[in-house]
Short mmCIF file of C-alpha atoms in Angstrom, two decimals:
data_model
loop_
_atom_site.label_atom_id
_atom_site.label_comp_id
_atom_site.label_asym_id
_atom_site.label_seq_id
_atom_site.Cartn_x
_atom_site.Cartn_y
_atom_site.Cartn_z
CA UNK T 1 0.00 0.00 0.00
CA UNK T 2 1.42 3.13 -0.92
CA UNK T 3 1.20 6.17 1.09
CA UNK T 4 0.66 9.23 -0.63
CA UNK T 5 1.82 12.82 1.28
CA UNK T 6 -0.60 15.82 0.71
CA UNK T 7 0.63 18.83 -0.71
CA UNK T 8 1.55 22.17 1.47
CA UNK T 9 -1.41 24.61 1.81
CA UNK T 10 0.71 26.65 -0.91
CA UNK T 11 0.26 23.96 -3.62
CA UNK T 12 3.79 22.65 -3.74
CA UNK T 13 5.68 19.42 -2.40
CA UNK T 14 7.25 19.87 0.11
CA UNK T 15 11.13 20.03 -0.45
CA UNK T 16 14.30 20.39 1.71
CA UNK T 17 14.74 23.49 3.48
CA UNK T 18 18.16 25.09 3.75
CA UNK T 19 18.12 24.37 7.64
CA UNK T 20 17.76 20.91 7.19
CA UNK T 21 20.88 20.72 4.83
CA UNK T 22 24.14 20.37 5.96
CA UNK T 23 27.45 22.78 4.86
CA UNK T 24 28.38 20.55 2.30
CA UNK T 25 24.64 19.97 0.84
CA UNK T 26 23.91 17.15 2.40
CA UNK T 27 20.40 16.50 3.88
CA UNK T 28 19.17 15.57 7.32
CA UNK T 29 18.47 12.19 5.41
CA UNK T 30 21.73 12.25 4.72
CA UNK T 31 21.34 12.15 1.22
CA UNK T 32 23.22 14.40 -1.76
CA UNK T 33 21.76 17.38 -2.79
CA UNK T 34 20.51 17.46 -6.49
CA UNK T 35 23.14 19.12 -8.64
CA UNK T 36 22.35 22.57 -9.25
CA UNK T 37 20.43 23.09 -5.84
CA UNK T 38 20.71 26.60 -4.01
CA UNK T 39 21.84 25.46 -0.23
CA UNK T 40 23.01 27.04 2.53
CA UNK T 41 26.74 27.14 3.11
CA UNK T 42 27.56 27.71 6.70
CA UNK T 43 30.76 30.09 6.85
CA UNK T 44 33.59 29.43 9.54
CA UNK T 45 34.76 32.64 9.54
CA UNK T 46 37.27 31.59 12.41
CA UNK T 47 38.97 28.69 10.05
CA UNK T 48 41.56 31.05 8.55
CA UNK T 49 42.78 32.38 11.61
CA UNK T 50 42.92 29.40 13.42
CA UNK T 51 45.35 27.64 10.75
CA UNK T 52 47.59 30.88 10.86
CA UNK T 53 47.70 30.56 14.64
CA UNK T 54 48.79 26.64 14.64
CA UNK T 55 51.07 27.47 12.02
CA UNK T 56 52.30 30.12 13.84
CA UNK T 57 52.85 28.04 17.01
CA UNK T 58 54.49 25.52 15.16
CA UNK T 59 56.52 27.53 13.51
CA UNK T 60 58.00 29.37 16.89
CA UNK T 61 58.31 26.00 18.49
CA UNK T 62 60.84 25.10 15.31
CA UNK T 63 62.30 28.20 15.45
CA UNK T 64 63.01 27.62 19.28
CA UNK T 65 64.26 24.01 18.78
CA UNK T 66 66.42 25.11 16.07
CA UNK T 67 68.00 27.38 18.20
CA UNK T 68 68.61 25.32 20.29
CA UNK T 69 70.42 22.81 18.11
CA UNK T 70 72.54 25.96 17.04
CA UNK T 71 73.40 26.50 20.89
CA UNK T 72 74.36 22.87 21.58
CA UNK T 73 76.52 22.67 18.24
CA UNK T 74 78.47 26.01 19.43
CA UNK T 75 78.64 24.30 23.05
CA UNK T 76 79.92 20.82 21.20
CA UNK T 77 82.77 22.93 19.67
CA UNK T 78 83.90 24.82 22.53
CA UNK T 79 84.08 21.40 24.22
CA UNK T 80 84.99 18.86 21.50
CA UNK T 81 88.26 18.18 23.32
CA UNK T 82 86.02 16.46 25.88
CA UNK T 83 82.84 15.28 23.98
CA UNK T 84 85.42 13.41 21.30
CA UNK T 85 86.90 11.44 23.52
CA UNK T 86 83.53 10.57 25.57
CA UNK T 87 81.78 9.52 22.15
CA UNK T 88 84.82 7.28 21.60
CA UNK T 89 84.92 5.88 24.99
CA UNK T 90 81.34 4.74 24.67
CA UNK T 91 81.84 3.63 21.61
CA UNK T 92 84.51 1.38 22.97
CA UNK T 93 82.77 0.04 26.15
CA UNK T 94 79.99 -0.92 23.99
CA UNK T 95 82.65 -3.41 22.33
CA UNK T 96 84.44 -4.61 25.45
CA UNK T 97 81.19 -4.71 27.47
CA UNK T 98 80.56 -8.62 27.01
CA UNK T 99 83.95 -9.32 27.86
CA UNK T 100 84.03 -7.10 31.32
CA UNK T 101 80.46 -8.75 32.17
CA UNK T 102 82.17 -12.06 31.69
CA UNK T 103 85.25 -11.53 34.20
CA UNK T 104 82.71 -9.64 36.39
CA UNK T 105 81.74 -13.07 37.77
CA UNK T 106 84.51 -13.99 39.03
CA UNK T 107 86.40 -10.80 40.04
CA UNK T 108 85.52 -7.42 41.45
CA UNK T 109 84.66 -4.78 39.45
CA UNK T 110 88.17 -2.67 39.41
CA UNK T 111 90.36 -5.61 37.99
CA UNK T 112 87.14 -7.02 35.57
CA UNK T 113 87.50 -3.26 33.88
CA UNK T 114 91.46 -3.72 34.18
CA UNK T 115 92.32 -6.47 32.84
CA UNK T 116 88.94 -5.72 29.79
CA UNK T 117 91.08 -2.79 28.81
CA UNK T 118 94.64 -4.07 28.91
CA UNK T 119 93.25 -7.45 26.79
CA UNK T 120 92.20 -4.78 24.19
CA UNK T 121 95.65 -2.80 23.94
CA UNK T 122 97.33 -6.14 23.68
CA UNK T 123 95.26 -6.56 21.03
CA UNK T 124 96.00 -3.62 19.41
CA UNK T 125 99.74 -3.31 20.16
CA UNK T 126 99.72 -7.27 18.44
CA UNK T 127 98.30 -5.78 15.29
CA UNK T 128 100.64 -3.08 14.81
CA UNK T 129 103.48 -5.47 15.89
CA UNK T 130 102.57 -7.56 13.04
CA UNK T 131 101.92 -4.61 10.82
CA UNK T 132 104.85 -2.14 10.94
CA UNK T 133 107.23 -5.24 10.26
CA UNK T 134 105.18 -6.17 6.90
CA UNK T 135 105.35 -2.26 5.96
CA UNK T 136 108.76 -1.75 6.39
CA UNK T 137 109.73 -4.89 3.76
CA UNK T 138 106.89 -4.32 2.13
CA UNK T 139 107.53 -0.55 1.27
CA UNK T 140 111.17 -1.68 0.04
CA UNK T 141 109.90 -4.69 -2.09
CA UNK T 142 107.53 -1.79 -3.67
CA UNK T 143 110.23 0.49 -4.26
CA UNK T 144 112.19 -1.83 -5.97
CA UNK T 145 109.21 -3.31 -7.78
CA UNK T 146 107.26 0.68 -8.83
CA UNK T 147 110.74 1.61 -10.49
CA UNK T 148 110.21 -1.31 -13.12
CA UNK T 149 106.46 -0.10 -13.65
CA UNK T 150 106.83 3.21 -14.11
CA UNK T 151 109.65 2.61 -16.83
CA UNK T 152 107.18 0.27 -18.46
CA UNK T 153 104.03 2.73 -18.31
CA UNK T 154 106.92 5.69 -19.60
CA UNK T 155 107.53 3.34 -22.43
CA UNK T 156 104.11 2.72 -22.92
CA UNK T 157 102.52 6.29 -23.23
CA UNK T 158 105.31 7.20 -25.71
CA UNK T 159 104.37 4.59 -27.97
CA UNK T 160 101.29 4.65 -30.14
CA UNK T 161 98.58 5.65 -29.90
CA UNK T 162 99.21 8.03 -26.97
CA UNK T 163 103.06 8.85 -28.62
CA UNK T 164 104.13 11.41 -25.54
CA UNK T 165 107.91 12.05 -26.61
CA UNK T 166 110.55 11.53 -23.82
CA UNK T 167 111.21 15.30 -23.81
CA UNK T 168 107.10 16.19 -22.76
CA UNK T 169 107.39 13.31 -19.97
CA UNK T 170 111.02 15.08 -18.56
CA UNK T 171 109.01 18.83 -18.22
CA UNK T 172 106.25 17.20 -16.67
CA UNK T 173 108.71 15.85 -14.08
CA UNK T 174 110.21 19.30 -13.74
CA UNK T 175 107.27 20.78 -13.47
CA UNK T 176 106.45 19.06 -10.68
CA UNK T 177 110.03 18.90 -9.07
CA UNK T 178 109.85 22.81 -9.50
CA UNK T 179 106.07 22.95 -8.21
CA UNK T 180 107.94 21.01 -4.99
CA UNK T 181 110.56 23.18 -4.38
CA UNK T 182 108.25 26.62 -4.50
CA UNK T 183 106.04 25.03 -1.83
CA UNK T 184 108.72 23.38 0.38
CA UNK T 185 107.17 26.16 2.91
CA UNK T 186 104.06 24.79 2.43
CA UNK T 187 105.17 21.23 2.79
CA UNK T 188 107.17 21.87 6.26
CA UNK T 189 103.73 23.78 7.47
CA UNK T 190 101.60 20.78 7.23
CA UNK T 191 104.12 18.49 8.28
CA UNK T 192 104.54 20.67 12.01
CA UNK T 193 100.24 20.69 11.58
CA UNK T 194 100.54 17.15 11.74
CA UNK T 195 102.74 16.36 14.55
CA UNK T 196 100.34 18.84 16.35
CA UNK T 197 97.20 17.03 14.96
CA UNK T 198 99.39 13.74 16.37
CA UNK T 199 99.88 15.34 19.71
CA UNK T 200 96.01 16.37 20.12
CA UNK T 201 95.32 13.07 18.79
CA UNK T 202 97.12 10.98 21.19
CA UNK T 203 95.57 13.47 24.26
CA UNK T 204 91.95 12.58 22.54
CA UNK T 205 93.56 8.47 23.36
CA UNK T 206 94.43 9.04 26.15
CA UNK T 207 91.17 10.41 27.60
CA UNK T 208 88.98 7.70 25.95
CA UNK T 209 91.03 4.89 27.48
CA UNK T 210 90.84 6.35 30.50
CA UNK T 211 86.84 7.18 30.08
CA UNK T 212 86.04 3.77 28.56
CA UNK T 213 88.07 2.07 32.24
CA UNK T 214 85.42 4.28 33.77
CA UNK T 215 82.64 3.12 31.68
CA UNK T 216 83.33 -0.62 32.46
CA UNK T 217 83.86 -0.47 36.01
CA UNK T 218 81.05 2.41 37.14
CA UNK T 219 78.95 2.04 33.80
CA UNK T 220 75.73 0.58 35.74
CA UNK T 221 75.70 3.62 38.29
CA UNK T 222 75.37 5.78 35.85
CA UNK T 223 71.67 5.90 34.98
CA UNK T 224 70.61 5.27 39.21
CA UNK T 225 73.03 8.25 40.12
CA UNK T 226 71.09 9.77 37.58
CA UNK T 227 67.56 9.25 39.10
CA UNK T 228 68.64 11.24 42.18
CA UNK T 229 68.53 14.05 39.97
CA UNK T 230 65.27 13.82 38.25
CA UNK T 231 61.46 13.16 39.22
CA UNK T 232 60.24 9.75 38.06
CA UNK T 233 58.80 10.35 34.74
CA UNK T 234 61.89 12.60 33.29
CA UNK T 235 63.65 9.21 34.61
CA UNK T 236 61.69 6.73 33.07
CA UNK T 237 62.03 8.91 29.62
CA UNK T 238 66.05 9.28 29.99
CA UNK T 239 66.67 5.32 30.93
CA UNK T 240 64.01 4.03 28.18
CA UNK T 241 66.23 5.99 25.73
CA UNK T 242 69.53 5.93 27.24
CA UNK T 243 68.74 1.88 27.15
CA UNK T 244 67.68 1.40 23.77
CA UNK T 245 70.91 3.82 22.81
CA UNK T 246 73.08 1.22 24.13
CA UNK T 247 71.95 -1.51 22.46
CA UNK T 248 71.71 0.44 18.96
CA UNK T 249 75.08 1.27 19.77
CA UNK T 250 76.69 -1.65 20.86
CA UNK T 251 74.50 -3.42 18.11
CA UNK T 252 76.03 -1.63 15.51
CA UNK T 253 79.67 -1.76 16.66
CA UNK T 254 79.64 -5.76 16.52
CA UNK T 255 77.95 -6.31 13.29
CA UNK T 256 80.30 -3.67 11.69
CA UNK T 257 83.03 -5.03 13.28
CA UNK T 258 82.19 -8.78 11.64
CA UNK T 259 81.51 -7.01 8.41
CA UNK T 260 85.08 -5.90 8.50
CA UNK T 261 86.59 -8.59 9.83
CA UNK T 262 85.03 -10.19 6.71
CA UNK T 263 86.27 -8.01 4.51
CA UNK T 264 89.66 -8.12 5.58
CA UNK T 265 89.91 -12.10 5.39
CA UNK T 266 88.73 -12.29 1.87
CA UNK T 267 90.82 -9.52 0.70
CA UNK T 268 93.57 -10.08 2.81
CA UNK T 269 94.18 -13.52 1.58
CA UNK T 270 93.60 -12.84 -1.87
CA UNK T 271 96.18 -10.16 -1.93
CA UNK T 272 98.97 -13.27 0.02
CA UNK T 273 97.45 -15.47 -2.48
CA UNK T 274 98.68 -12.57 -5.43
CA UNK T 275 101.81 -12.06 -3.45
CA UNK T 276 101.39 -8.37 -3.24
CA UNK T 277 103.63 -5.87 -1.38
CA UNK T 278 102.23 -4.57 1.99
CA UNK T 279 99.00 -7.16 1.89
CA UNK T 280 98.73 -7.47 5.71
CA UNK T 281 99.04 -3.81 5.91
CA UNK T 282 96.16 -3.66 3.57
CA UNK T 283 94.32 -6.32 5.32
CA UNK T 284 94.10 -4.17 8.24
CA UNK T 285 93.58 -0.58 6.46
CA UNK T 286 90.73 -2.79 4.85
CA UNK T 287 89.26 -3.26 8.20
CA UNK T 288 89.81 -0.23 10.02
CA UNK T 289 87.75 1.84 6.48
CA UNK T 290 85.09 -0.27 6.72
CA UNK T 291 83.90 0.99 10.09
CA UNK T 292 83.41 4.64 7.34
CA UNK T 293 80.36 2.96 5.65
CA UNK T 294 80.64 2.85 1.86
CA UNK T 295 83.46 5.68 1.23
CA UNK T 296 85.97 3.42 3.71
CA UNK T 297 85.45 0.32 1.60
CA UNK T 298 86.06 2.22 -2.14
CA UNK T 299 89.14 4.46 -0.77
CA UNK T 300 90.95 0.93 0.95
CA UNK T 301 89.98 -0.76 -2.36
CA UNK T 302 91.59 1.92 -4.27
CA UNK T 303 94.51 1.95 -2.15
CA UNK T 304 94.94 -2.09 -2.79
CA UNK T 305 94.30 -1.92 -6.21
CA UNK T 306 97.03 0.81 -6.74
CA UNK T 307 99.55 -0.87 -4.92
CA UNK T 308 98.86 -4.00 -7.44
CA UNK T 309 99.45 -1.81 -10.12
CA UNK T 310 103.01 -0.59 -8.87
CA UNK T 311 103.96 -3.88 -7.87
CA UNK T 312 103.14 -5.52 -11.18
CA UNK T 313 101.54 -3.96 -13.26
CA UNK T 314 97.80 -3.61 -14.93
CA UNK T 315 97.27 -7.47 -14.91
CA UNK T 316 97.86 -7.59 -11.41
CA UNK T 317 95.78 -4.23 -10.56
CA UNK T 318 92.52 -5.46 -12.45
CA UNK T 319 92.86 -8.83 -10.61
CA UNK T 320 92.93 -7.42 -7.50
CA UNK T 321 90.18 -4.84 -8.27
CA UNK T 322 87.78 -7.78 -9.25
CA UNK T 323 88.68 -9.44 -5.91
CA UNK T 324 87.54 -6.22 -3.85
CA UNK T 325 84.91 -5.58 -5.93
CA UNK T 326 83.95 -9.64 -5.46
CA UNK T 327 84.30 -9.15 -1.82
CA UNK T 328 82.25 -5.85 -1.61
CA UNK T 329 79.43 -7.38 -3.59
CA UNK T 330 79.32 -10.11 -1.36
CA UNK T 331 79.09 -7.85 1.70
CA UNK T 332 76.46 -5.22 0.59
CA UNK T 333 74.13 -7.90 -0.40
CA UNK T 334 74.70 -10.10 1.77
CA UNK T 335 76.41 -9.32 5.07
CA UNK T 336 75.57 -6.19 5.56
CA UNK T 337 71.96 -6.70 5.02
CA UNK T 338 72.16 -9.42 7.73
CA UNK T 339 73.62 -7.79 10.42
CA UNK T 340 73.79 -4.11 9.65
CA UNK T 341 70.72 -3.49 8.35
CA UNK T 342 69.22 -5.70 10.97
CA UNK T 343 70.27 -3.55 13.82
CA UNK T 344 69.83 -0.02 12.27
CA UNK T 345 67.42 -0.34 9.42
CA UNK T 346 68.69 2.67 8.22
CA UNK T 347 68.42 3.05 3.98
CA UNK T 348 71.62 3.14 2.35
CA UNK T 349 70.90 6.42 1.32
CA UNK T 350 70.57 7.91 4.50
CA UNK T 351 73.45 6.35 5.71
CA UNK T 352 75.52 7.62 2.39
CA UNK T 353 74.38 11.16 2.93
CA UNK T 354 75.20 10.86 7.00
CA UNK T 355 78.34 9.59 6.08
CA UNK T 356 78.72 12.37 3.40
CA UNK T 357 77.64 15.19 5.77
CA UNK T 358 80.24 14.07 8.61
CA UNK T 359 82.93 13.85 6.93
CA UNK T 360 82.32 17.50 5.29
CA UNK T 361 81.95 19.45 9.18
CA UNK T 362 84.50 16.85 11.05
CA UNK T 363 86.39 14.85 8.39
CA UNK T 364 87.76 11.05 8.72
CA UNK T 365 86.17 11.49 12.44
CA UNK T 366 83.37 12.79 11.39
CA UNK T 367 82.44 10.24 8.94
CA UNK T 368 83.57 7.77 11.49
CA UNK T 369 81.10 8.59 13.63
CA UNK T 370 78.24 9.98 11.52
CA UNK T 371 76.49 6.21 11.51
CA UNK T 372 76.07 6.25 14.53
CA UNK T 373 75.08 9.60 15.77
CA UNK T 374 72.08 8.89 12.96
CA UNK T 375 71.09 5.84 14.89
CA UNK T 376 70.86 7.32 18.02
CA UNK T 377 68.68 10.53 16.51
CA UNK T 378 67.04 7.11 15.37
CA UNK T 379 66.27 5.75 18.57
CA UNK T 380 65.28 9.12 19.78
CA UNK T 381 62.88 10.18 17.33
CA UNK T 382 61.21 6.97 17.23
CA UNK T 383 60.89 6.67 21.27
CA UNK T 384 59.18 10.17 20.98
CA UNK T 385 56.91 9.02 17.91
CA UNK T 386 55.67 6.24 20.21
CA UNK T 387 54.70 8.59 22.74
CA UNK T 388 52.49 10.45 20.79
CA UNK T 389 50.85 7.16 19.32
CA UNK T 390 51.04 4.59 21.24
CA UNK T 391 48.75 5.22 24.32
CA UNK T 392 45.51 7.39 22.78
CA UNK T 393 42.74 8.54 25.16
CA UNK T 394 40.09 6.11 25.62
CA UNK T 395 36.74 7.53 25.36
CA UNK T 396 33.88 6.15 27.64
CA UNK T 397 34.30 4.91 31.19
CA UNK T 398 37.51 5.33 32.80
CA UNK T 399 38.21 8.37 29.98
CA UNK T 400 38.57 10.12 33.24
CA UNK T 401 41.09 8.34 35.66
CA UNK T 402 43.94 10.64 34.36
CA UNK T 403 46.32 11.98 31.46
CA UNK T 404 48.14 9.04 29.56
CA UNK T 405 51.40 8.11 30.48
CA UNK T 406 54.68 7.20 28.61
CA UNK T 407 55.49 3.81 27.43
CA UNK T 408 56.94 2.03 30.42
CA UNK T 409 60.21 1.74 31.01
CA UNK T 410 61.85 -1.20 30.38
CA UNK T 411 65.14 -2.89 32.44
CA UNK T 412 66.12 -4.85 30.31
CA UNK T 413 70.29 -5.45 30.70
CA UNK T 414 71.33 -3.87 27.57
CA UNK T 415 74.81 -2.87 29.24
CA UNK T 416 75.95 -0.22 31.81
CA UNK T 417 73.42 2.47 30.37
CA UNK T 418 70.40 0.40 30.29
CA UNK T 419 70.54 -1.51 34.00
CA UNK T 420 68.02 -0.37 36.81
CA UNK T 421 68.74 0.69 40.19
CA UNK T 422 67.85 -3.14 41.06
CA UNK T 423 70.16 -4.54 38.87
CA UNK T 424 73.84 -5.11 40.55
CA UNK T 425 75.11 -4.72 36.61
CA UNK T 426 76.64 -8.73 36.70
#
């Protein structure tokens, strides 16, 4: 049965009155307005204003934090002699931590950190024992060797096609012997520059070991001595992120480490296999670039590839550039992946344009470190993303019982940064 609705006393059917539509010409039905309909558009005339004023709060609030980043980079300069060898000293306890949490079981907590530290500068004083040896012969048997190969690649250019005459080869040479002798100055300024660089480098050593003997025996105090200091929640914050830090960092340094150690083997042996000059020397300037991500493993490549070429020639130097090149292949898509990526899951990209950037403001140490400085602005960034969307206000009851709280704090033992007042740091 179909119901029929009469007609308004004026003679027309009755239709949708502007009241009863919505701003966007939608009905109280909540159906679509006919095209071509005249409806009432409600006006905010408050909209404008109020996106000028949150863009003008956000805007000061950048404006503030980015002053404050330019006071804290000033402050990093006028203290670098201090903050370099802290970041290194971390770096380094985050390596030897394992090992000092092993002899912690058995031994007290001065001699564990002792005897941690001295096992690594036996370590290192072993490499270079085995090193400066190889360079020595090896620098003679290249001598020898490059005098031969240059004489060959002389002969070579001034043959066809290239046909550079003896006589263009000998002003080159002068030109460059007489280049030498106008900057001799020059030469015996950098050379005093660098035995100062060597003196404020081996003060910047100094400090970390002794920071790092710190970090392994009083590492765990840190973050309680800490909580004395602050009220509970700026606590909870600074250990949740100081925590996760430490295993980012510590993270990082091992797989890198293996990566290199990788890298070293395979090239390392190829170049004994080759018999080139200097190829433990290599092996371990192979391993110390490849803590530089991507620029440390193409200049160390380089360096091995030239050295082929002195030694013996192009044969020799494409050989040994197909090895690296193996080796590098192997590691980006494989290795690295594995553990690097793993731990950071950082894009290649950003970690090409970190490297990039720190090594333009700081140079070898700033590249050095730019990795991992990105990771922790990593960790940081993400523990405050969580914040703001991990715990949402529930609506409905208990909307009421209070603001939301942080993520809680985890204490976990990820190493002397990340234990809890409870924990005895074993």
């Amino acid at each position: 049965m179909t119901r029929e609705y009469p007609e308004s006393q004026s003679g027309q059917s009755d239709t949708p009155t502007p009241s009863a539509t919505g701003p966007s010409g939608v009905g109280a039905s909540g159906g679509a307005e006919p095209h071509g309909s005249t409806v009432a558009r409600r006006f905010r005339p408050r909209a404008l204003a109020d996106g000028l004023r949150v863009s003008a709060v956000w805007t000061a609030r950048a404006l503030i934090v980015l002053a404050g980043l330019v006071v804290l980079w000033y402050v990093t300069g006028a203290l670098w002699s201090i903050v370099l060898p802290t970041l290194f000293a971390l770096l380094l306890a985050s390596v030897l931590w394992p090992v000092n949490r092993f002899l912690r079981k058995g031994l007290p907590k001065v001699l564990a950190a002792l005897l941690t530290l001295l096992g690594f500068l036996g370590v290192v004083v072993g490499i270079g024992a085995a090193t400066i040896p190889a360079i020595a012969s090896g620098v003679t048997e290249l001598s020898s060797l490059a005098r031969d190969n240059v004489t060959d690649l002389v002969d070579f250019v001034g043959r066809p096609p290239l046909n550079f005459d003896a006589a263009s080869l000998d002003d080159v040479v002068d030109t460059a012997l007489t280049q030498l002798q106008a900057n001799v100055g020059n030469v015996v300024t950098g050379i005093t520059a660098g035995l100062s660089e060597l003196t404020s480098l081996t003060v910047v050593v100094l400090l970390a070991l002794v920071f790092t003997f710190f970090c392994l025996k009083d590492g765990d105090r840190f973050m309680p001595w800490a909580s004395r200091w602050t009220n509970s929640a700026a606590f909870g914050h600074a250990s949740t992120i100081a925590s996760g830090t430490w295993k980012t960092l510590s993270s990082y340094i091992f797989a890198q480490a293996t990566v290199a150690l990788v890298d070293a083997l395979f090239i390392g042996l190829g170049l004994v296999l080759l018999d080139i000059p200097l190829a433990i020397p290599l092996a371990v300037l192979v391993f110390f670039s490849a803590f530089i991500p991507v620029v440390g493993a193409i200049v160390s490549g380089l360096v091995a590839t030239l050295v082929a070429f002195l030694a013996y020639g192009w044969v020799s130097a494409l050989v040994v550039l197909g090895l690296v090149v193996l080796v590098q292949q192997l590691e980006s898509n494989f290795i690295q992946p594995l553990l690097v990526g793993r731990t950071l899951e950082i894009h290649p990209a950003v970690v090409l344009a970190s490297v990039t950037v720190g090594g333009t403001l700081f140079g070898l140490i700033g590249a050095f470190l730019a990795v991992p400085t990105t990771a922790v602005a990593i960790v940081v960034l993400r523990y405050l993303r969580d914040l703001s969307t991990e715990y949402k206000p529930e609506r409905g009851a208990g909307a009421g019982d209070g603001p939301p709280q942080g993520p809680a704090v985890t204490t976990t033992e990820a190493g002397p940064l990340g234990h809890s007042p409870e924990q005895p740091g074993a």
